[in-house]
Amino acid sequence: MRIVLMGMPGVGKGTQAERLRVEFGVPHISTGDILRDAVREGSALGRRVKATLDAGELVSDELMQALIRERLGRPDARGGFLLDGYPRTAEQLAALDAILGALSLRLDAVLLLTASEAEILRRLGGRRICSGCAAVYHVDDHPPAAPGVCDRCGAALVQREDDTERVIRARLQLYRSRTQPVADAYRQRGALHEIDAAGDPAGVFARLRRALGRT
Ligand code: AP5
């Protein structure tokens, strides 16, 4: 399976990608996770992109293209992949088409998760991530057993730098202006499956499975 997973910031792409990864046995390639890992490690890439991530702006198309070409060229992506967070601009869409064309690969599905803006603000406002292992929680919907402490590794839970209300609104605006046209282009190609992401994660996953032809 070669899948692109799209949707507004905080709609639940990472949450569903983890379930899809297990179901289909393909690597979950999240550009946001790759960039945040680089920041956490303090690598040259991380130092270059930290301010952009914190402001909720987009990293340059050139840098993202190089990153994705390298990642899709790795052996573990030969049998399929789940792309989360790429492509996000018309330029990235063209770049992905070229990368896949060069590898003689085609996408099987593009999945677009949808939810109301009020629900997006609620999900992002309540999101907490583990400062140690990056596990994702929500203060109301998916709280840890002990407040502020990761169930998995015991490290402290924190808010992402880009989850303040001001930065969330900037990210939503960028989504509408730069990423919505990418979804529209996939729709015109007849490749887009729109999935209602309201309700609990298990229900959303059931809809995703059905869209992918699993019973
Ligand atoms: P990225 O990490 O891709 O951020 P995003 O698209 O804004 O998405 P999020 O990670 O915020 O949300 P999500 O949809 O994964 O939701 P989640 O599952 O966590 O990108 C970050 C930054 O990197 C960008 O701003 C940019 O700077 C840069 N970047 C990345 N890709 C780039 C590219 N291609 N080009 C240029 N720059 C790029 O869920 C959110 C919360 O809701 C959680 O708390 C979760 O527990 C909860 N939740 C999830 N599902 C449900 C549900 N069904 N019901 C209730 N709560 C739920």
PDB file of C-alpha atoms in Angstrom, residues 29-194:
ATOM      1  CA  ILE A  29       6.700   8.681   7.106  1.00  0.00           C
ATOM      2  CA  SER A  30       5.646  11.852   8.932  1.00  0.00           C
ATOM      3  CA  THR A  31       7.509  14.947   7.759  1.00  0.00           C
ATOM      4  CA  GLY A  32       6.522  16.742  10.986  1.00  0.00           C
ATOM      5  CA  ASP A  33       7.990  13.900  13.112  1.00  0.00           C
ATOM      6  CA  ILE A  34      11.202  13.836  11.030  1.00  0.00           C
ATOM      7  CA  LEU A  35      11.653  17.596  11.463  1.00  0.00           C
ATOM      8  CA  ARG A  36      10.802  17.551  15.196  1.00  0.00           C
ATOM      9  CA  ASP A  37      13.245  14.629  15.767  1.00  0.00           C
ATOM     10  CA  ALA A  38      15.942  16.694  14.049  1.00  0.00           C
ATOM     11  CA  VAL A  39      15.187  19.637  16.360  1.00  0.00           C
ATOM     12  CA  ARG A  40      15.278  17.370  19.439  1.00  0.00           C
ATOM     13  CA  GLU A  41      18.625  15.897  18.351  1.00  0.00           C
ATOM     14  CA  GLY A  42      20.055  19.365  17.655  1.00  0.00           C
ATOM     15  CA  SER A  43      21.282  18.277  14.193  1.00  0.00           C
ATOM     16  CA  ALA A  44      22.177  20.768  11.448  1.00  0.00           C
ATOM     17  CA  LEU A  45      18.729  20.177   9.904  1.00  0.00           C
ATOM     18  CA  GLY A  46      17.083  20.728  13.294  1.00  0.00           C
ATOM     19  CA  ARG A  47      18.907  24.028  13.894  1.00  0.00           C
ATOM     20  CA  ARG A  48      17.903  25.168  10.422  1.00  0.00           C
ATOM     21  CA  VAL A  49      14.158  24.464  10.800  1.00  0.00           C
ATOM     22  CA  LYS A  50      13.430  25.091  14.511  1.00  0.00           C
ATOM     23  CA  ALA A  51      12.244  28.699  14.171  1.00  0.00           C
ATOM     24  CA  THR A  52      10.055  27.773  11.170  1.00  0.00           C
ATOM     25  CA  LEU A  53       8.375  24.925  13.071  1.00  0.00           C
ATOM     26  CA  ASP A  54       7.823  27.025  16.208  1.00  0.00           C
ATOM     27  CA  ALA A  55       6.122  29.732  14.102  1.00  0.00           C
ATOM     28  CA  GLY A  56       3.915  27.188  12.319  1.00  0.00           C
ATOM     29  CA  GLU A  57       5.314  28.219   8.930  1.00  0.00           C
ATOM     30  CA  LEU A  58       6.260  25.847   6.118  1.00  0.00           C
ATOM     31  CA  VAL A  59       9.809  24.582   5.627  1.00  0.00           C
ATOM     32  CA  SER A  60      11.091  25.297   2.094  1.00  0.00           C
ATOM     33  CA  ASP A  61       9.879  23.069  -0.736  1.00  0.00           C
ATOM     34  CA  GLU A  62      13.495  22.381  -1.809  1.00  0.00           C
ATOM     35  CA  LEU A  63      14.495  21.077   1.608  1.00  0.00           C
ATOM     36  CA  MET A  64      11.344  18.951   1.900  1.00  0.00           C
ATOM     37  CA  GLN A  65      11.836  17.501  -1.583  1.00  0.00           C
ATOM     38  CA  ALA A  66      15.404  16.390  -0.767  1.00  0.00           C
ATOM     39  CA  LEU A  67      14.213  14.892   2.513  1.00  0.00           C
ATOM     40  CA  ILE A  68      11.350  12.946   0.901  1.00  0.00           C
ATOM     41  CA  ARG A  69      13.407  11.728  -2.059  1.00  0.00           C
ATOM     42  CA  GLU A  70      15.998  10.304   0.339  1.00  0.00           C
ATOM     43  CA  ARG A  71      13.355   8.742   2.603  1.00  0.00           C
ATOM     44  CA  LEU A  72      11.316   7.106  -0.185  1.00  0.00           C
ATOM     45  CA  GLY A  73      14.525   5.713  -1.668  1.00  0.00           C
ATOM     46  CA  ARG A  74      15.278   3.668   1.459  1.00  0.00           C
ATOM     47  CA  PRO A  75      14.739  -0.114   1.273  1.00  0.00           C
ATOM     48  CA  ASP A  76      11.905  -0.183   3.838  1.00  0.00           C
ATOM     49  CA  ALA A  77       9.740   2.035   1.588  1.00  0.00           C
ATOM     50  CA  ARG A  78       9.972  -0.321  -1.395  1.00  0.00           C
ATOM     51  CA  GLY A  79       7.048  -2.442  -0.203  1.00  0.00           C
ATOM     52  CA  GLY A  80       4.818   0.559   0.495  1.00  0.00           C
ATOM     53  CA  PHE A  81       4.584   3.620   2.743  1.00  0.00           C
ATOM     54  CA  LEU A  82       2.225   5.948   4.519  1.00  0.00           C
ATOM     55  CA  LEU A  83       3.082   9.593   3.819  1.00  0.00           C
ATOM     56  CA  ASP A  84       1.779  11.970   6.513  1.00  0.00           C
ATOM     57  CA  GLY A  85       2.290  15.723   6.031  1.00  0.00           C
ATOM     58  CA  TYR A  86       3.595  15.646   2.455  1.00  0.00           C
ATOM     59  CA  PRO A  87       2.753  16.974  -0.109  1.00  0.00           C
ATOM     60  CA  ARG A  88       1.561  20.258   1.410  1.00  0.00           C
ATOM     61  CA  THR A  89       1.981  22.708  -1.511  1.00  0.00           C
ATOM     62  CA  ALA A  90       1.406  22.581  -5.271  1.00  0.00           C
ATOM     63  CA  GLU A  91       5.202  22.513  -5.705  1.00  0.00           C
ATOM     64  CA  GLN A  92       5.492  19.520  -3.359  1.00  0.00           C
ATOM     65  CA  LEU A  93       2.724  17.732  -5.272  1.00  0.00           C
ATOM     66  CA  ALA A  94       4.685  18.150  -8.517  1.00  0.00           C
ATOM     67  CA  ALA A  95       7.877  17.009  -6.774  1.00  0.00           C
ATOM     68  CA  LEU A  96       6.198  13.888  -5.368  1.00  0.00           C
ATOM     69  CA  ASP A  97       4.775  13.035  -8.803  1.00  0.00           C
ATOM     70  CA  ALA A  98       8.322  13.281 -10.215  1.00  0.00           C
ATOM     71  CA  ILE A  99       9.897  11.209  -7.417  1.00  0.00           C
ATOM     72  CA  LEU A 100       7.274   8.445  -7.760  1.00  0.00           C
ATOM     73  CA  GLY A 101       7.564   8.550 -11.565  1.00  0.00           C
ATOM     74  CA  ALA A 102      11.342   8.076 -11.336  1.00  0.00           C
ATOM     75  CA  LEU A 103      10.810   5.067  -9.060  1.00  0.00           C
ATOM     76  CA  SER A 104       8.018   3.720 -11.343  1.00  0.00           C
ATOM     77  CA  LEU A 105       5.579   3.826  -8.425  1.00  0.00           C
ATOM     78  CA  ARG A 106       1.934   4.908  -8.149  1.00  0.00           C
ATOM     79  CA  LEU A 107      -0.136   5.905  -5.124  1.00  0.00           C
ATOM     80  CA  ASP A 108      -2.938   3.518  -4.127  1.00  0.00           C
ATOM     81  CA  ALA A 109      -4.971   6.080  -2.201  1.00  0.00           C
ATOM     82  CA  VAL A 110      -5.048   9.628  -0.876  1.00  0.00           C
ATOM     83  CA  LEU A 111      -7.001   9.896   2.368  1.00  0.00           C
ATOM     84  CA  LEU A 112      -8.326  13.279   3.537  1.00  0.00           C
ATOM     85  CA  LEU A 113      -9.456  13.487   7.175  1.00  0.00           C
ATOM     86  CA  THR A 114     -12.024  16.222   7.822  1.00  0.00           C
ATOM     87  CA  ALA A 115     -13.359  17.862  11.004  1.00  0.00           C
ATOM     88  CA  SER A 116     -14.829  21.201  12.057  1.00  0.00           C
ATOM     89  CA  GLU A 117     -12.500  24.039  12.989  1.00  0.00           C
ATOM     90  CA  ALA A 118     -13.958  24.088  16.518  1.00  0.00           C
ATOM     91  CA  GLU A 119     -13.001  20.429  16.968  1.00  0.00           C
ATOM     92  CA  ILE A 120      -9.503  21.111  15.571  1.00  0.00           C
ATOM     93  CA  LEU A 121      -8.974  23.902  18.116  1.00  0.00           C
ATOM     94  CA  ARG A 122     -10.210  21.623  20.901  1.00  0.00           C
ATOM     95  CA  ARG A 123      -7.916  18.763  19.866  1.00  0.00           C
ATOM     96  CA  LEU A 124      -4.792  20.910  19.459  1.00  0.00           C
ATOM     97  CA  GLY A 125      -5.473  22.976  22.577  1.00  0.00           C
ATOM     98  CA  GLY A 126      -5.617  19.768  24.655  1.00  0.00           C
ATOM     99  CA  ARG A 127      -2.760  17.903  22.999  1.00  0.00           C
ATOM    100  CA  ARG A 128       0.267  17.019  25.127  1.00  0.00           C
ATOM    101  CA  ILE A 129       3.334  15.173  23.904  1.00  0.00           C
ATOM    102  CA  CYS A 130       5.975  13.251  25.795  1.00  0.00           C
ATOM    103  CA  SER A 131       9.279  15.132  26.032  1.00  0.00           C
ATOM    104  CA  GLY A 132      11.061  11.763  26.032  1.00  0.00           C
ATOM    105  CA  CYS A 133       9.454   9.443  23.468  1.00  0.00           C
ATOM    106  CA  ALA A 134       7.059  11.875  21.675  1.00  0.00           C
ATOM    107  CA  ALA A 135       3.933   9.793  22.481  1.00  0.00           C
ATOM    108  CA  VAL A 136       0.750  11.837  21.928  1.00  0.00           C
ATOM    109  CA  TYR A 137      -1.953  12.444  24.567  1.00  0.00           C
ATOM    110  CA  HIS A 138      -5.023  14.637  25.000  1.00  0.00           C
ATOM    111  CA  VAL A 139      -5.941  16.121  28.379  1.00  0.00           C
ATOM    112  CA  ASP A 140      -9.619  15.055  28.050  1.00  0.00           C
ATOM    113  CA  ASP A 141      -9.838  12.337  25.383  1.00  0.00           C
ATOM    114  CA  HIS A 142      -6.625  10.431  25.975  1.00  0.00           C
ATOM    115  CA  PRO A 143      -5.130  11.436  29.332  1.00  0.00           C
ATOM    116  CA  PRO A 144      -2.118   9.659  30.867  1.00  0.00           C
ATOM    117  CA  ALA A 145      -2.674   7.496  33.975  1.00  0.00           C
ATOM    118  CA  ALA A 146      -0.732  10.020  36.140  1.00  0.00           C
ATOM    119  CA  PRO A 147      -1.246  13.703  35.213  1.00  0.00           C
ATOM    120  CA  GLY A 148       1.663  15.182  33.239  1.00  0.00           C
ATOM    121  CA  VAL A 149       3.631  11.908  33.064  1.00  0.00           C
ATOM    122  CA  CYS A 150       4.075   9.625  30.043  1.00  0.00           C
ATOM    123  CA  ASP A 151       2.601   6.125  30.543  1.00  0.00           C
ATOM    124  CA  ARG A 152       5.191   4.647  28.222  1.00  0.00           C
ATOM    125  CA  CYS A 153       8.516   6.115  29.425  1.00  0.00           C
ATOM    126  CA  GLY A 154       7.767   8.221  32.521  1.00  0.00           C
ATOM    127  CA  ALA A 155       9.051  11.501  31.040  1.00  0.00           C
ATOM    128  CA  ALA A 156       7.182  14.816  31.442  1.00  0.00           C
ATOM    129  CA  LEU A 157       4.361  15.743  29.051  1.00  0.00           C
ATOM    130  CA  VAL A 158       4.621  19.141  27.369  1.00  0.00           C
ATOM    131  CA  GLN A 159       2.727  21.270  24.848  1.00  0.00           C
ATOM    132  CA  ARG A 160       4.179  21.544  21.359  1.00  0.00           C
ATOM    133  CA  GLU A 161       5.653  25.005  20.657  1.00  0.00           C
ATOM    134  CA  ASP A 162       3.268  25.329  17.688  1.00  0.00           C
ATOM    135  CA  ASP A 163       0.146  24.445  19.695  1.00  0.00           C
ATOM    136  CA  THR A 164      -0.480  27.956  21.095  1.00  0.00           C
ATOM    137  CA  GLU A 165      -3.735  29.488  19.845  1.00  0.00           C
ATOM    138  CA  ARG A 166      -1.946  32.179  17.767  1.00  0.00           C
ATOM    139  CA  VAL A 167       0.264  29.638  15.971  1.00  0.00           C
ATOM    140  CA  ILE A 168      -2.618  27.167  15.496  1.00  0.00           C
ATOM    141  CA  ARG A 169      -4.595  29.884  13.676  1.00  0.00           C
ATOM    142  CA  ALA A 170      -1.580  30.660  11.456  1.00  0.00           C
ATOM    143  CA  ARG A 171      -1.203  26.924  10.628  1.00  0.00           C
ATOM    144  CA  LEU A 172      -4.915  26.663   9.757  1.00  0.00           C
ATOM    145  CA  GLN A 173      -4.625  29.690   7.474  1.00  0.00           C
ATOM    146  CA  LEU A 174      -1.601  28.141   5.717  1.00  0.00           C
ATOM    147  CA  TYR A 175      -3.506  24.876   5.347  1.00  0.00           C
ATOM    148  CA  ARG A 176      -6.394  26.658   3.625  1.00  0.00           C
ATOM    149  CA  SER A 177      -4.179  28.671   1.256  1.00  0.00           C
ATOM    150  CA  ARG A 178      -1.416  26.154   0.414  1.00  0.00           C
ATOM    151  CA  THR A 179      -2.581  22.603   1.211  1.00  0.00           C
ATOM    152  CA  GLN A 180      -6.300  22.668   0.387  1.00  0.00           C
ATOM    153  CA  PRO A 181      -5.410  23.118  -3.333  1.00  0.00           C
ATOM    154  CA  VAL A 182      -3.346  19.906  -3.161  1.00  0.00           C
ATOM    155  CA  ALA A 183      -6.382  17.991  -1.878  1.00  0.00           C
ATOM    156  CA  ASP A 184      -8.465  19.601  -4.647  1.00  0.00           C
ATOM    157  CA  ALA A 185      -5.928  18.418  -7.253  1.00  0.00           C
ATOM    158  CA  TYR A 186      -6.083  14.840  -5.948  1.00  0.00           C
ATOM    159  CA  ARG A 187      -9.894  15.073  -5.967  1.00  0.00           C
ATOM    160  CA  GLN A 188      -9.839  16.096  -9.622  1.00  0.00           C
ATOM    161  CA  ARG A 189      -7.663  13.065 -10.372  1.00  0.00           C
ATOM    162  CA  GLY A 190     -10.305  10.851  -8.718  1.00  0.00           C
ATOM    163  CA  ALA A 191      -7.780   9.652  -6.124  1.00  0.00           C
ATOM    164  CA  LEU A 192      -9.202  11.323  -3.000  1.00  0.00           C
ATOM    165  CA  HIS A 193     -11.157   9.544  -0.241  1.00  0.00           C
ATOM    166  CA  GLU A 194     -12.726  12.000   2.217  1.00  0.00           C
TER     167      GLU A 194
END
